[in-house]
Amino acid sequence: ISETTSGGLTELSSKEGNIMDYGSLITTTLQRAATAREAISIMANLTSTYGYASSGEIFSITDGDELWLLEVFGKGTVELGMVWVALRVPDGYITAHANQARITTFLPCDDPDTCLMSSDAVTFAIDQGYYNGEPNDPSFSFSDTYDPVTTSGARFCEARVWYIFSQLAHPDDFDPDQYLDYAQGFNLTNRMPLFVRPKTGITREMVHTLMSSHFENSWFDPANDIGAGALGSPYRWNGLTWTISEDENSTYVNERVIGTQYQAWHWVAEVKPSTYNDDDETSIANPDPLRALLWWGSDEHTWAPKVPLYGGATNVHFTYDDNNCSARVACRQENHLPGNMLEFSWDSAYW
């Protein structure tokens, strides 16, 4: 399960007393679910019981046999639970998300093999005054209702999806020029497709390259603007927006690159299907402990080494162990872990 935070309508964010934030939801679900569909059901049940304690989230969930895209939003002070829609990524297609909800129209959601939804995904919006249509209206857009795309959402979030699709998508499914004005934040109605076919098979190395990318050779390439300096650096240190004293009424932007220096940690997962066919077309089960392989790294993806961790692992090397301390100094010292946020150690890869 991976996630990006979309935010959404502020009044629907967590309320006091709700327990299941998105991180706890991921961990608790992974302890209980055997399949991607079961994970979706468990996440819905957990938040209905204990309350959802985060803002809008987008989850990618796979069990190796199926891949689902799940978008959720809390219900603020109205009630426990969340409104959500999950769409299965079709075989032979890819998707991407980057802090902006992307599921638009999805009705009718009547085939559980391709679409799942909370029973009130539409009616909650009607009851709260977010939508004036009918509950079964096929024009209802989930993301436009609960997380309307803004100029910032397009430029800082969807532009990263645009770049990924520009590098991977088959030209019959995605034309970068067609959607450039949307990614720039100039035409917010020109929404990009949710799923696209890749032009070639995708390897882990290709995903790592994209996770390290900085809009190279595109309209957004920060190495080509004035802030790049003499060395053509793609990095900026003054935030995403800024002003100048001569024109304080105008706001300027730094591009939000994929391979940002603000990353705390990152990973790329390879998940095998539950079975495979041998040379005789005999179905053979893949060993569960070896089906999932996580290539994990701390800090920025562009430069950090990646450590392989199998799903069946029960421990990690002490250099990567944080013992759930979340970098708290006293906690790391009590657990005899090397280094902390204030004390450097060559024996610690976790900061």
Tab-separated table of C-alpha atoms in Angstrom:
chain	number	residue	atom	x	y	z
A	1	ILE	CA	0.000	0.000	0.000
A	2	SER	CA	1.382	3.382	-1.002
A	3	GLU	CA	-0.170	6.804	-0.539
A	4	THR	CA	-0.081	10.461	-1.384
A	5	THR	CA	-2.001	13.113	0.535
A	6	SER	CA	-4.536	15.064	-1.519
A	7	GLY	CA	-6.022	17.228	1.231
A	8	GLY	CA	-9.443	18.072	-0.161
A	9	LEU	CA	-12.131	20.186	1.477
A	10	THR	CA	-10.766	21.453	4.786
A	11	GLU	CA	-14.019	20.927	6.686
A	12	LEU	CA	-13.810	17.199	5.986
A	13	SER	CA	-10.408	16.742	7.616
A	14	SER	CA	-10.040	14.797	10.846
A	15	LYS	CA	-11.847	15.790	13.998
A	16	GLU	CA	-10.798	15.355	17.623
A	17	GLY	CA	-11.288	11.790	18.833
A	18	ASN	CA	-10.831	10.088	15.480
A	19	ILE	CA	-8.145	7.429	15.714
A	20	MET	CA	-7.202	6.020	12.297
A	21	ASP	CA	-4.823	8.387	10.531
A	22	TYR	CA	-3.606	7.245	7.125
A	23	GLY	CA	-0.350	5.783	8.451
A	24	SER	CA	-2.108	3.732	11.127
A	25	LEU	CA	-4.677	2.716	8.535
A	26	ILE	CA	-1.980	1.324	6.242
A	27	THR	CA	-0.167	-0.573	8.992
A	28	THR	CA	-3.305	-1.992	10.584
A	29	THR	CA	-4.713	-3.054	7.219
A	30	LEU	CA	-1.505	-4.775	6.122
A	31	GLN	CA	-1.656	-6.834	9.300
A	32	ARG	CA	-5.140	-8.077	8.420
A	33	ALA	CA	-5.750	-8.134	4.662
A	34	ALA	CA	-4.837	-11.000	2.346
A	35	THR	CA	-5.940	-9.306	-0.905
A	36	ALA	CA	-6.250	-5.806	-2.281
A	37	ARG	CA	-10.047	-5.935	-2.242
A	38	GLU	CA	-10.024	-7.133	1.342
A	39	ALA	CA	-7.709	-4.247	2.217
A	40	ILE	CA	-10.206	-1.741	0.828
A	41	SER	CA	-13.018	-3.285	2.878
A	42	ILE	CA	-10.924	-3.334	6.056
A	43	MET	CA	-9.898	0.300	5.643
A	44	ALA	CA	-13.545	1.307	5.260
A	45	ASN	CA	-14.592	-0.720	8.312
A	46	LEU	CA	-11.767	0.586	10.491
A	47	THR	CA	-12.604	4.213	9.804
A	48	SER	CA	-16.340	3.615	10.278
A	49	THR	CA	-15.589	2.130	13.679
A	50	TYR	CA	-12.759	4.311	14.967
A	51	GLY	CA	-12.971	7.445	12.849
A	52	TYR	CA	-10.702	8.729	10.089
A	53	ALA	CA	-8.010	11.072	11.422
A	54	SER	CA	-6.460	12.508	8.256
A	55	SER	CA	-7.321	14.688	5.297
A	56	GLY	CA	-7.900	13.313	1.796
A	57	GLU	CA	-5.644	10.441	0.737
A	58	ILE	CA	-4.911	8.460	-2.409
A	59	PHE	CA	-3.830	4.845	-1.970
A	60	SER	CA	-2.303	2.410	-4.449
A	61	ILE	CA	-3.074	-1.118	-3.246
A	62	THR	CA	-1.851	-4.341	-4.824
A	63	ASP	CA	-1.687	-8.009	-3.899
A	64	GLY	CA	0.291	-8.962	-7.002
A	65	ASP	CA	-2.822	-10.173	-8.800
A	66	GLU	CA	-4.806	-6.923	-8.829
A	67	LEU	CA	-3.952	-3.229	-8.495
A	68	TRP	CA	-6.515	-0.773	-7.150
A	69	LEU	CA	-6.556	3.012	-6.863
A	70	LEU	CA	-8.441	4.138	-3.744
A	71	GLU	CA	-9.323	7.758	-2.990
A	72	VAL	CA	-10.790	8.688	0.390
A	73	PHE	CA	-12.019	11.754	2.243
A	74	GLY	CA	-13.127	12.073	5.841
A	75	LYS	CA	-16.509	13.308	6.992
A	76	GLY	CA	-15.309	16.040	9.330
A	77	THR	CA	-17.616	16.549	12.295
A	78	VAL	CA	-20.625	15.026	10.519
A	79	GLU	CA	-19.993	11.380	11.410
A	80	LEU	CA	-17.368	8.645	11.610
A	81	GLY	CA	-16.003	7.009	8.501
A	82	MET	CA	-15.039	8.264	5.097
A	83	VAL	CA	-16.380	8.624	1.580
A	84	TRP	CA	-14.369	6.676	-0.935
A	85	VAL	CA	-14.118	5.266	-4.446
A	86	ALA	CA	-11.779	2.496	-5.586
A	87	LEU	CA	-11.111	1.689	-9.240
A	88	ARG	CA	-9.157	-1.320	-10.422
A	89	VAL	CA	-6.291	-0.482	-12.757
A	90	PRO	CA	-6.997	-2.465	-15.949
A	91	ASP	CA	-4.480	-5.111	-16.908
A	92	GLY	CA	-1.885	-3.647	-19.240
A	93	TYR	CA	-2.383	-0.093	-17.959
A	94	ILE	CA	-0.576	2.193	-15.509
A	95	THR	CA	-1.645	5.068	-13.302
A	96	ALA	CA	0.065	7.727	-11.187
A	97	HIS	CA	-0.945	10.160	-8.457
A	98	ALA	CA	0.859	13.028	-6.754
A	99	ASN	CA	-1.084	14.775	-3.965
A	100	GLN	CA	-4.141	15.622	-6.080
A	101	ALA	CA	-7.267	13.460	-6.251
A	102	ARG	CA	-7.666	12.087	-9.782
A	103	ILE	CA	-10.839	9.953	-9.936
A	104	THR	CA	-13.471	11.973	-11.793
A	105	THR	CA	-16.546	10.187	-13.194
A	106	PHE	CA	-17.020	6.533	-12.223
A	107	LEU	CA	-20.781	5.846	-12.181
A	108	PRO	CA	-22.363	3.413	-12.549
A	109	CYS	CA	-20.190	1.554	-10.063
A	110	ASP	CA	-21.963	-1.770	-10.472
A	111	ASP	CA	-19.148	-4.203	-11.285
A	112	PRO	CA	-17.187	-5.163	-8.139
A	113	ASP	CA	-14.390	-6.497	-10.334
A	114	THR	CA	-13.613	-2.973	-11.513
A	115	CYS	CA	-15.279	-0.471	-9.155
A	116	LEU	CA	-15.996	-0.250	-5.439
A	117	MET	CA	-17.417	2.701	-3.499
A	118	SER	CA	-18.847	3.739	-0.173
A	119	SER	CA	-22.627	3.665	-0.194
A	120	ASP	CA	-22.720	7.423	0.430
A	121	ALA	CA	-19.969	8.558	-1.948
A	122	VAL	CA	-22.521	10.689	-3.798
A	123	THR	CA	-25.334	11.141	-1.268
A	124	PHE	CA	-22.967	12.579	1.355
A	125	ALA	CA	-21.999	15.280	-1.140
A	126	ILE	CA	-25.672	15.975	-1.823
A	127	ASP	CA	-26.538	16.144	1.873
A	128	GLN	CA	-23.669	18.540	2.596
A	129	GLY	CA	-24.488	20.790	-0.350
A	130	TYR	CA	-21.395	19.950	-2.411
A	131	TYR	CA	-23.395	18.505	-5.309
A	132	ASN	CA	-26.840	19.296	-6.692
A	133	GLY	CA	-27.387	16.293	-8.953
A	134	GLU	CA	-28.929	12.869	-8.499
A	135	PRO	CA	-27.217	9.972	-6.658
A	136	ASN	CA	-26.895	7.933	-9.868
A	137	ASP	CA	-25.854	10.806	-12.148
A	138	PRO	CA	-22.968	9.510	-14.339
A	139	SER	CA	-21.593	13.067	-14.602
A	140	PHE	CA	-20.782	13.147	-10.875
A	141	SER	CA	-17.037	13.710	-10.440
A	142	PHE	CA	-15.550	12.429	-7.199
A	143	SER	CA	-12.367	14.508	-7.220
A	144	ASP	CA	-13.995	17.680	-8.551
A	145	THR	CA	-16.489	17.478	-5.681
A	146	TYR	CA	-14.246	16.623	-2.729
A	147	ASP	CA	-10.875	17.962	-3.943
A	148	PRO	CA	-11.450	20.561	-6.680
A	149	VAL	CA	-8.261	21.037	-8.647
A	150	THR	CA	-6.669	24.474	-8.252
A	151	THR	CA	-3.804	26.168	-10.049
A	152	SER	CA	-1.488	24.939	-7.298
A	153	GLY	CA	-2.949	21.437	-7.480
A	154	ALA	CA	-2.278	21.276	-11.194
A	155	ARG	CA	1.160	22.913	-11.197
A	156	PHE	CA	2.666	21.317	-8.091
A	157	CYS	CA	0.871	17.949	-8.164
A	158	GLU	CA	-0.653	16.958	-11.482
A	159	ALA	CA	2.411	18.206	-13.364
A	160	ARG	CA	4.342	15.299	-11.875
A	161	VAL	CA	1.741	12.863	-13.228
A	162	TRP	CA	1.971	14.657	-16.564
A	163	TYR	CA	5.726	14.108	-16.654
A	164	ILE	CA	5.454	10.415	-15.742
A	165	PHE	CA	2.849	9.859	-18.443
A	166	SER	CA	4.938	11.840	-20.940
A	167	GLN	CA	7.804	9.413	-20.365
A	168	LEU	CA	5.890	6.134	-20.181
A	169	ALA	CA	2.521	6.385	-21.907
A	170	HIS	CA	1.699	5.124	-25.373
A	171	PRO	CA	1.107	8.102	-27.690
A	172	ASP	CA	-2.362	6.774	-28.556
A	173	ASP	CA	-3.336	7.160	-24.882
A	174	PHE	CA	-1.523	10.333	-23.885
A	175	ASP	CA	-0.284	13.365	-25.808
A	176	PRO	CA	1.844	15.577	-23.516
A	177	ASP	CA	1.178	18.661	-25.621
A	178	GLN	CA	-2.583	18.172	-25.320
A	179	TYR	CA	-2.464	18.327	-21.521
A	180	LEU	CA	0.405	20.783	-21.039
A	181	ASP	CA	-1.896	23.726	-20.320
A	182	TYR	CA	-3.558	21.701	-17.569
A	183	ALA	CA	-0.256	20.738	-15.942
A	184	GLN	CA	0.827	24.375	-16.144
A	185	GLY	CA	-2.294	25.375	-14.223
A	186	PHE	CA	-3.749	27.403	-17.100
A	187	ASN	CA	-6.683	25.149	-18.097
A	188	LEU	CA	-8.057	23.302	-15.092
A	189	THR	CA	-10.869	21.632	-17.038
A	190	ASN	CA	-8.495	19.762	-19.329
A	191	ARG	CA	-8.173	16.782	-16.969
A	192	MET	CA	-5.750	13.993	-17.851
A	193	PRO	CA	-6.756	10.333	-18.241
A	194	LEU	CA	-6.651	8.214	-15.093
A	195	PHE	CA	-5.204	5.088	-16.740
A	196	VAL	CA	-2.916	4.858	-19.761
A	197	ARG	CA	-1.148	2.053	-21.573
A	198	PRO	CA	2.659	2.171	-21.458
A	199	LYS	CA	4.508	2.290	-24.752
A	200	THR	CA	6.888	-0.444	-23.597
A	201	GLY	CA	7.161	-2.872	-20.724
A	202	ILE	CA	8.092	-1.102	-17.499
A	203	THR	CA	11.124	-2.172	-15.479
A	204	ARG	CA	12.051	-1.300	-11.926
A	205	GLU	CA	14.990	0.694	-13.253
A	206	MET	CA	12.591	2.870	-15.256
A	207	VAL	CA	10.552	3.573	-12.125
A	208	HIS	CA	13.701	4.487	-10.190
A	209	THR	CA	14.692	6.887	-12.968
A	210	LEU	CA	11.317	8.622	-12.782
A	211	MET	CA	11.432	8.759	-8.975
A	212	SER	CA	14.743	10.609	-9.351
A	213	SER	CA	13.562	12.940	-12.113
A	214	HIS	CA	13.383	16.737	-12.163
A	215	PHE	CA	11.244	17.425	-15.259
A	216	GLU	CA	14.308	16.922	-17.450
A	217	ASN	CA	13.950	18.196	-21.034
A	218	SER	CA	10.382	19.387	-20.516
A	219	TRP	CA	8.661	22.773	-20.320
A	220	PHE	CA	8.942	22.562	-16.505
A	221	ASP	CA	12.685	21.765	-16.369
A	222	PRO	CA	13.980	23.926	-13.475
A	223	ALA	CA	17.559	23.509	-14.651
A	224	ASN	CA	16.751	25.909	-17.480
A	225	ASP	CA	15.323	28.857	-15.554
A	226	ILE	CA	17.113	31.754	-13.899
A	227	GLY	CA	17.054	30.123	-10.476
A	228	ALA	CA	19.252	27.274	-11.698
A	229	GLY	CA	22.402	29.347	-11.404
A	230	ALA	CA	25.644	28.760	-13.236
A	231	LEU	CA	25.577	25.014	-12.515
A	232	GLY	CA	22.036	24.471	-13.803
A	233	SER	CA	20.730	23.085	-10.499
A	234	PRO	CA	17.159	21.696	-10.464
A	235	TYR	CA	16.898	22.310	-6.704
A	236	ARG	CA	15.311	25.309	-4.998
A	237	TRP	CA	15.569	26.179	-1.316
A	238	ASN	CA	12.998	28.965	-0.902
A	239	GLY	CA	9.783	26.941	-1.044
A	240	LEU	CA	7.284	26.455	-3.847
A	241	THR	CA	6.114	30.069	-4.110
A	242	TRP	CA	7.841	33.399	-3.672
A	243	THR	CA	7.449	37.112	-4.325
A	244	ILE	CA	9.772	39.983	-5.096
A	245	SER	CA	9.727	43.375	-3.401
A	246	GLU	CA	9.208	45.183	-6.714
A	247	ASP	CA	5.985	43.256	-7.392
A	248	GLU	CA	4.486	41.977	-4.142
A	249	ASN	CA	1.085	41.473	-5.785
A	250	SER	CA	2.410	38.701	-8.014
A	251	THR	CA	3.385	35.215	-6.866
A	252	TYR	CA	6.061	33.186	-8.617
A	253	VAL	CA	6.627	29.461	-8.417
A	254	ASN	CA	9.386	26.919	-8.137
A	255	GLU	CA	8.531	23.617	-9.777
A	256	ARG	CA	7.714	20.701	-7.455
A	257	VAL	CA	10.003	18.059	-8.913
A	258	ILE	CA	9.533	14.333	-8.302
A	259	GLY	CA	13.074	13.772	-7.004
A	260	THR	CA	12.793	16.450	-4.331
A	261	GLN	CA	15.454	17.055	-1.692
A	262	TYR	CA	12.739	17.101	0.996
A	263	GLN	CA	12.148	13.348	0.874
A	264	ALA	CA	12.588	11.561	4.196
A	265	TRP	CA	12.431	8.065	2.726
A	266	HIS	CA	11.231	6.301	-0.416
A	267	TRP	CA	10.624	2.879	-1.887
A	268	VAL	CA	9.776	0.987	-5.057
A	269	ALA	CA	7.927	-2.309	-4.690
A	270	GLU	CA	7.898	-5.384	-6.913
A	271	VAL	CA	4.973	-7.705	-6.156
A	272	LYS	CA	4.664	-11.057	-7.884
A	273	PRO	CA	1.274	-12.666	-8.588
A	274	SER	CA	0.083	-15.495	-6.364
A	275	THR	CA	0.799	-18.079	-9.077
A	276	TYR	CA	2.810	-18.433	-12.263
A	277	ASN	CA	2.907	-20.957	-15.102
A	278	ASP	CA	5.987	-23.051	-15.719
A	279	ASP	CA	7.181	-24.245	-19.128
A	280	ASP	CA	4.457	-26.903	-19.154
A	281	GLU	CA	1.782	-24.279	-18.385
A	282	THR	CA	1.370	-25.784	-14.933
A	283	SER	CA	0.206	-23.274	-12.342
A	284	ILE	CA	2.697	-22.999	-9.486
A	285	ALA	CA	2.278	-20.919	-6.349
A	286	ASN	CA	4.797	-18.175	-5.632
A	287	PRO	CA	6.025	-18.481	-2.005
A	288	ASP	CA	4.202	-15.794	-0.003
A	289	PRO	CA	7.292	-14.570	1.911
A	290	LEU	CA	9.066	-13.862	-1.395
A	291	ARG	CA	6.228	-12.340	-3.427
A	292	ALA	CA	6.793	-8.750	-2.311
A	293	LEU	CA	10.210	-7.132	-2.637
A	294	LEU	CA	10.643	-3.573	-1.396
A	295	TRP	CA	13.581	-1.487	-2.561
A	296	TRP	CA	13.810	1.010	0.296
A	297	GLY	CA	16.004	4.041	0.812
A	298	SER	CA	16.298	6.926	3.248
A	299	ASP	CA	16.421	10.566	2.226
A	300	GLU	CA	16.277	11.648	-1.428
A	301	HIS	CA	15.664	8.998	-4.068
A	302	THR	CA	18.039	10.610	-6.560
A	303	TRP	CA	21.139	9.850	-4.525
A	304	ALA	CA	20.319	7.259	-1.854
A	305	PRO	CA	21.182	3.547	-2.130
A	306	LYS	CA	18.240	1.159	-2.241
A	307	VAL	CA	18.068	-1.784	0.192
A	308	PRO	CA	16.052	-4.899	-0.778
A	309	LEU	CA	13.510	-6.004	1.834
A	310	TYR	CA	11.327	-9.061	1.233
A	311	GLY	CA	7.788	-9.206	2.568
A	312	GLY	CA	8.743	-12.218	4.647
A	313	ALA	CA	11.468	-10.329	6.527
A	314	THR	CA	10.923	-10.157	10.285
A	315	ASN	CA	13.777	-7.765	11.064
A	316	VAL	CA	16.064	-5.190	9.466
A	317	HIS	CA	19.716	-4.364	9.979
A	318	PHE	CA	20.260	-2.080	12.970
A	319	THR	CA	21.517	0.718	10.709
A	320	TYR	CA	17.986	0.989	9.277
A	321	ASP	CA	16.121	0.253	12.505
A	322	ASP	CA	14.212	3.119	14.102
A	323	ASN	CA	12.141	0.899	16.445
A	324	ASN	CA	9.132	3.157	15.846
A	325	CYS	CA	10.982	6.019	17.531
A	326	SER	CA	10.166	8.400	14.679
A	327	ALA	CA	13.684	9.804	15.214
A	328	ARG	CA	12.946	10.868	18.818
A	329	VAL	CA	16.307	11.252	20.524
A	330	ALA	CA	15.397	9.734	23.908
A	331	CYS	CA	13.671	6.770	22.260
A	332	ARG	CA	16.665	5.937	20.083
A	333	GLN	CA	19.004	6.207	23.058
A	334	GLU	CA	16.793	3.960	25.193
A	335	ASN	CA	16.814	1.336	22.419
A	336	HIS	CA	20.595	1.621	21.946
A	337	LEU	CA	20.249	2.770	18.342
A	338	PRO	CA	23.166	4.676	16.821
A	339	GLY	CA	22.805	8.374	16.078
A	340	ASN	CA	19.769	10.620	16.087
A	341	MET	CA	18.608	13.904	14.592
A	342	LEU	CA	21.207	15.777	16.671
A	343	GLU	CA	24.075	13.284	16.743
A	344	PHE	CA	25.658	11.967	13.536
A	345	SER	CA	26.699	8.337	13.268
A	346	TRP	CA	28.180	6.387	10.372
A	347	ASP	CA	26.274	3.390	11.714
A	348	SER	CA	22.850	4.931	11.095
A	349	ALA	CA	21.152	5.189	7.699
A	350	TYR	CA	17.950	6.539	9.232
A	351	TRP	CA	17.598	10.220	10.019
